């Protein structure tokens, strides 16, 4: 027969630990979109970590999600590596977005070599951000990329197919862009619960007019 013990007694006897929510330090990597920043713990991309952007197809404006951050980083002198982009980047579009082309490095790699090349760039501590396009990334590979981003204190972003959303991932942040209807969903954000409602896509550049539903600022649970 089990004994029922009052929780207060266990706390008083210091036999039970009471967890306390911890506030997250503001991110030094804002996305450039106030509505998205308001929905993410810390208000931006997770630092020294891997994020995923899941796409139903290429060319739905996904680069516009990244350009504000890449422009800020390159203008500060940081180097950005693009690993195996599916199309040759159009220099004028990147320059018009504010990205310094002299701080942009394109790495060509066969599909099987993309994870290795990405890991080396993330781990090197020579890059402010590393973007890769990969269809071959299992859980073990993603964990290596996450660890490499932590080691190099680099912003890592993996562009992956939307079909990967059904699988768990060690990435600190997972965003999925949808075309019909056009919207952005936060699948996972380390340090908080994703907002229950999707965000509009393309994202507005102005400040949000109302609080994001189920903002992670008041929660600390993680979801895979």
mmCIF file of N, CA and C in Angstrom, residues 8 24 52 60 76 79 81 95 112 115 123 146 160 177-178 194 206:
data_model
loop_
_atom_site.group_PDB
_atom_site.id
_atom_site.type_symbol
_atom_site.label_atom_id
_atom_site.label_comp_id
_atom_site.label_asym_id
_atom_site.label_seq_id
_atom_site.Cartn_x
_atom_site.Cartn_y
_atom_site.Cartn_z
ATOM 1 N N UNK A 8 3.381 19.971 0.433
ATOM 2 C CA UNK A 8 4.004 21.004 1.265
ATOM 3 C C UNK A 8 5.056 20.403 2.183
ATOM 4 N N UNK A 24 14.037 34.454 -20.770
ATOM 5 C CA UNK A 24 15.025 34.325 -21.819
ATOM 6 C C UNK A 24 15.630 35.687 -22.126
ATOM 7 N N UNK A 52 15.224 25.535 -38.842
ATOM 8 C CA UNK A 52 14.772 24.937 -40.088
ATOM 9 C C UNK A 52 13.677 25.803 -40.702
ATOM 10 N N UNK A 60 8.847 30.671 -53.151
ATOM 11 C CA UNK A 60 7.625 31.261 -52.597
ATOM 12 C C UNK A 60 7.969 32.447 -51.683
ATOM 13 N N UNK A 76 27.581 44.271 -40.882
ATOM 14 C CA UNK A 76 28.437 44.355 -39.692
ATOM 15 C C UNK A 76 29.771 43.651 -39.914
ATOM 16 N N UNK A 79 30.471 37.040 -42.258
ATOM 17 C CA UNK A 79 30.469 36.258 -43.489
ATOM 18 C C UNK A 79 29.285 35.299 -43.472
ATOM 19 N N UNK A 81 27.639 31.957 -45.501
ATOM 20 C CA UNK A 81 27.906 30.868 -46.438
ATOM 21 C C UNK A 81 26.589 30.261 -46.903
ATOM 22 N N UNK A 95 21.742 42.308 -53.382
ATOM 23 C CA UNK A 95 22.278 43.632 -53.083
ATOM 24 C C UNK A 95 21.153 44.603 -52.748
ATOM 25 N N UNK A 112 25.082 14.517 -51.330
ATOM 26 C CA UNK A 112 25.611 13.702 -50.242
ATOM 27 C C UNK A 112 26.640 14.451 -49.386
ATOM 28 N N UNK A 115 25.569 17.981 -45.946
ATOM 29 C CA UNK A 115 25.665 18.002 -44.477
ATOM 30 C C UNK A 115 27.096 18.199 -43.986
ATOM 31 N N UNK A 123 30.953 24.948 -37.707
ATOM 32 C CA UNK A 123 31.911 24.699 -36.629
ATOM 33 C C UNK A 123 33.117 25.632 -36.693
ATOM 34 N N UNK A 146 23.310 20.821 -35.331
ATOM 35 C CA UNK A 146 22.951 21.602 -34.145
ATOM 36 C C UNK A 146 24.166 21.779 -33.245
ATOM 37 N N UNK A 160 14.563 22.937 -45.932
ATOM 38 C CA UNK A 160 14.202 21.543 -46.140
ATOM 39 C C UNK A 160 12.783 21.440 -46.695
ATOM 40 N N UNK A 177 6.629 27.316 -44.292
ATOM 41 C CA UNK A 177 5.902 28.232 -45.173
ATOM 42 C C UNK A 177 4.889 27.423 -45.974
ATOM 43 N N UNK A 178 3.687 27.946 -46.083
ATOM 44 C CA UNK A 178 2.637 27.275 -46.841
ATOM 45 C C UNK A 178 2.164 28.202 -47.951
ATOM 46 N N UNK A 194 4.828 27.237 -29.490
ATOM 47 C CA UNK A 194 4.520 27.947 -30.741
ATOM 48 C C UNK A 194 3.153 28.610 -30.654
ATOM 49 N N UNK A 206 5.828 46.057 -40.413
ATOM 50 C CA UNK A 206 5.509 46.960 -39.316
ATOM 51 C C UNK A 206 5.287 46.229 -38.016
#
